[in-house]
Short mmCIF file of C-alpha atoms in Angstrom, two decimals:
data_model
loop_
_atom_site.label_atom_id
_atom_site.label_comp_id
_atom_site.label_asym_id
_atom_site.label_seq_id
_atom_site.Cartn_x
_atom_site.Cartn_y
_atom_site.Cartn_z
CA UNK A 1 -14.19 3.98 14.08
CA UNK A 2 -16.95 6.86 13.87
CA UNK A 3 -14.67 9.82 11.87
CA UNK A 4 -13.61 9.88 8.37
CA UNK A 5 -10.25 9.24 6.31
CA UNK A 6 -10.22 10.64 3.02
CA UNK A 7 -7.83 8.72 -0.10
CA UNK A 8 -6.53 11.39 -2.12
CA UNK A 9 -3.85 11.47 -4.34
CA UNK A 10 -1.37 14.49 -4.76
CA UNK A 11 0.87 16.13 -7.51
CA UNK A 12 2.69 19.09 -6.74
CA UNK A 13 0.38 19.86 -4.21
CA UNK A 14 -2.80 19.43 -6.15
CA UNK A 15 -5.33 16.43 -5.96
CA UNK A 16 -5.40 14.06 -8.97
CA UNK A 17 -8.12 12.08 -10.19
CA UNK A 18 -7.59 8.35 -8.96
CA UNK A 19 -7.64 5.58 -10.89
CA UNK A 20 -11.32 3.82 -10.42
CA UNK A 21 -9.29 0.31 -11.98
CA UNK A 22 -7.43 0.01 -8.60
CA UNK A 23 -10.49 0.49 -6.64
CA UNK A 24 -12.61 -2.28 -8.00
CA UNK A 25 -9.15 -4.57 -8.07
CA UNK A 26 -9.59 -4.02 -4.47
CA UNK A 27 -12.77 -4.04 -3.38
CA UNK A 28 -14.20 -6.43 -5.47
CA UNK A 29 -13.98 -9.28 -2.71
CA UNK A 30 -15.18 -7.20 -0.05
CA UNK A 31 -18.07 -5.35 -1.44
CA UNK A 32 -21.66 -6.32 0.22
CA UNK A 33 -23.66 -3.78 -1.45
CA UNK A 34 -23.06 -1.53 -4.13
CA UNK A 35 -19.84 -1.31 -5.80
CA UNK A 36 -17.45 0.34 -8.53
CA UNK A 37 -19.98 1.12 -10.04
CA UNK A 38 -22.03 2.96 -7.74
CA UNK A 39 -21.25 6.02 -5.87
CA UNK A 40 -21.24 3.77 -2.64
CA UNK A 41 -19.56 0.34 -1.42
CA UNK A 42 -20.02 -1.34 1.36
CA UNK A 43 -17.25 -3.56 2.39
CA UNK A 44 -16.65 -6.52 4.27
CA UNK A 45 -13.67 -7.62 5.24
CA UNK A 46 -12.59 -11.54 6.51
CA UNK A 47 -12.95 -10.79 9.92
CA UNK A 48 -16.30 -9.33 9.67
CA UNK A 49 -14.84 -5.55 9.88
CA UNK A 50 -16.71 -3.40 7.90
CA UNK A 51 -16.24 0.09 5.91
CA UNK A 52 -18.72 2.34 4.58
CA UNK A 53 -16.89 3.75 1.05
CA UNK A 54 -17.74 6.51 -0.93
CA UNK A 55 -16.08 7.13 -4.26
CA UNK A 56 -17.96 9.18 -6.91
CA UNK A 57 -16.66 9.07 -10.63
CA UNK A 58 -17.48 11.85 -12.48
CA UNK A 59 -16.57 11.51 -15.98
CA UNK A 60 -15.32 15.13 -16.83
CA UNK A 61 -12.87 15.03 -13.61
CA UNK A 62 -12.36 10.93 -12.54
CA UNK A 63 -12.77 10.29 -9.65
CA UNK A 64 -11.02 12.74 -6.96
CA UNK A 65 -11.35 10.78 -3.90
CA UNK A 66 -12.40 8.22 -1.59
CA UNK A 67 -13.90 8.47 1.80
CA UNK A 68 -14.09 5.88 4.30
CA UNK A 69 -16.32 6.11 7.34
CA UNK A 70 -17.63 3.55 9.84
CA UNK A 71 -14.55 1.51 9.59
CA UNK A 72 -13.62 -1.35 11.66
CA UNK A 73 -10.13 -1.73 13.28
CA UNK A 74 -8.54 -5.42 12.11
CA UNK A 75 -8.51 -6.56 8.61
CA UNK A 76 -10.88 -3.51 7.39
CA UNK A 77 -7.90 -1.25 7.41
CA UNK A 78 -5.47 -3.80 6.03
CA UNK A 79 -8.24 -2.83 3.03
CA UNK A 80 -8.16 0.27 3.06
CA UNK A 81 -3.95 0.59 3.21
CA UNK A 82 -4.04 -1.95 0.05
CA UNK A 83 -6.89 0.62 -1.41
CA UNK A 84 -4.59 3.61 -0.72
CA UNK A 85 -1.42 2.01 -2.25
CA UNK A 86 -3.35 0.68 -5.37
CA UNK A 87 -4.81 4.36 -6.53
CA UNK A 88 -1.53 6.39 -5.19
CA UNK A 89 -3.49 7.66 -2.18
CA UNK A 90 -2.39 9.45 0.61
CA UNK A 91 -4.50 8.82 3.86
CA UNK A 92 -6.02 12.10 5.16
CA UNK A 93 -7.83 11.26 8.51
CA UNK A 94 -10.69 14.08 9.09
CA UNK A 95 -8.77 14.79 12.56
CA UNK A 96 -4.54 14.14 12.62
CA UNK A 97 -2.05 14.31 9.96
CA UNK A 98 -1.74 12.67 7.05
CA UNK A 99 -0.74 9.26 6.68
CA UNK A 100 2.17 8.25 3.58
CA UNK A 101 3.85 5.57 2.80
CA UNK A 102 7.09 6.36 1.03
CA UNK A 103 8.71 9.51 2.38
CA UNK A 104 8.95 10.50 -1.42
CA UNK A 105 4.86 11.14 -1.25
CA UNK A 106 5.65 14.51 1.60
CA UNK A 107 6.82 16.64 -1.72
CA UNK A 108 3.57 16.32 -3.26
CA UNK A 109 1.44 17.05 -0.71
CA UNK A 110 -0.44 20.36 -0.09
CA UNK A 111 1.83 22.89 1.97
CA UNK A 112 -0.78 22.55 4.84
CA UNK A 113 -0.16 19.04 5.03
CA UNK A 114 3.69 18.32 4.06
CA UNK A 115 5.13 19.28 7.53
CA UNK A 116 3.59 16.53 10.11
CA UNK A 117 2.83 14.04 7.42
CA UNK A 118 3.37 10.42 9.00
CA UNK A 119 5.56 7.71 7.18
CA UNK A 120 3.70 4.29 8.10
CA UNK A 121 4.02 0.68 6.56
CA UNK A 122 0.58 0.27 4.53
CA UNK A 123 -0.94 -2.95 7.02
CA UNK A 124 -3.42 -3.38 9.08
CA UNK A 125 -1.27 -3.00 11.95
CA UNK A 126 0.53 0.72 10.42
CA UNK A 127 -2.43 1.99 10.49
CA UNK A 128 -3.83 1.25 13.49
CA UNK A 129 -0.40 2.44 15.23
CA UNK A 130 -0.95 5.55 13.54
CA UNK A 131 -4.38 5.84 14.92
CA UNK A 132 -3.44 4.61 18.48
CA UNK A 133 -0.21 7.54 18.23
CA UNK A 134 -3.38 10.54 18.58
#
């Protein structure tokens, strides 16, 4: 896909530093070049799919975010669900509403965002229904 979806995790409407353990659990078996590590991954998933991932960790804040762009449809977002669930991400597509996975998740979203919020199953196949729905 050629836009952007941006993992960010919410508490009473504010983003929250996410927790840079549950993105190298992740994307340890996927990464090609860079990693954890690094401000940039690139991943690979088993069907070839790939993901350009972005995830800078600054020390005084963690890190506040991950952004995904250039990602395949297949496995690569079966990834990037798994990535979202592990750090207590929402999915915020740069175009569409956000994407949750246990209604619980609308009350700590921004304002901006609570109201058209999607509930999806975090697969592969939830997210691509989500995408195919715009």
């Amino acid at each position: 896909m050629s836009y952007s979806i941006f993992l960010l995790r919410f508490v009473d409407g504010e983003a929250v530093a996410l927790d840079p353990v549950g993105l190298r659990q992740v994307t340890e078996p996927y990464v090609v070049v860079g990693g954890p590590d690094d401000d940039y991954s690139l991943l690979r998933a088993e069907d070839g799919g790939e993901a350009d991932l972005y995830h800078q960790n600054h020390v005084e804040h963690g890190m506040r975010g991950v952004t995904a762009t250039h990602f395949a449809r297949g496995a690569m977002l079966g990834v990037l669900a798994r990535l979202a669930v592990a750090l207590g991400a929402v999915i915020v597509p740069q175009c569409g509403d956000a994407l949750i996975f246990r209604e619980e998740e609308r009350r700590h979203l921004p304002p901006e965002l609570r109201a058209n919020a999607v509930v999806i199953v975090p697969t592969a196949e939830g997210m691509q229904a989500a995408f195919d729905a715009r």
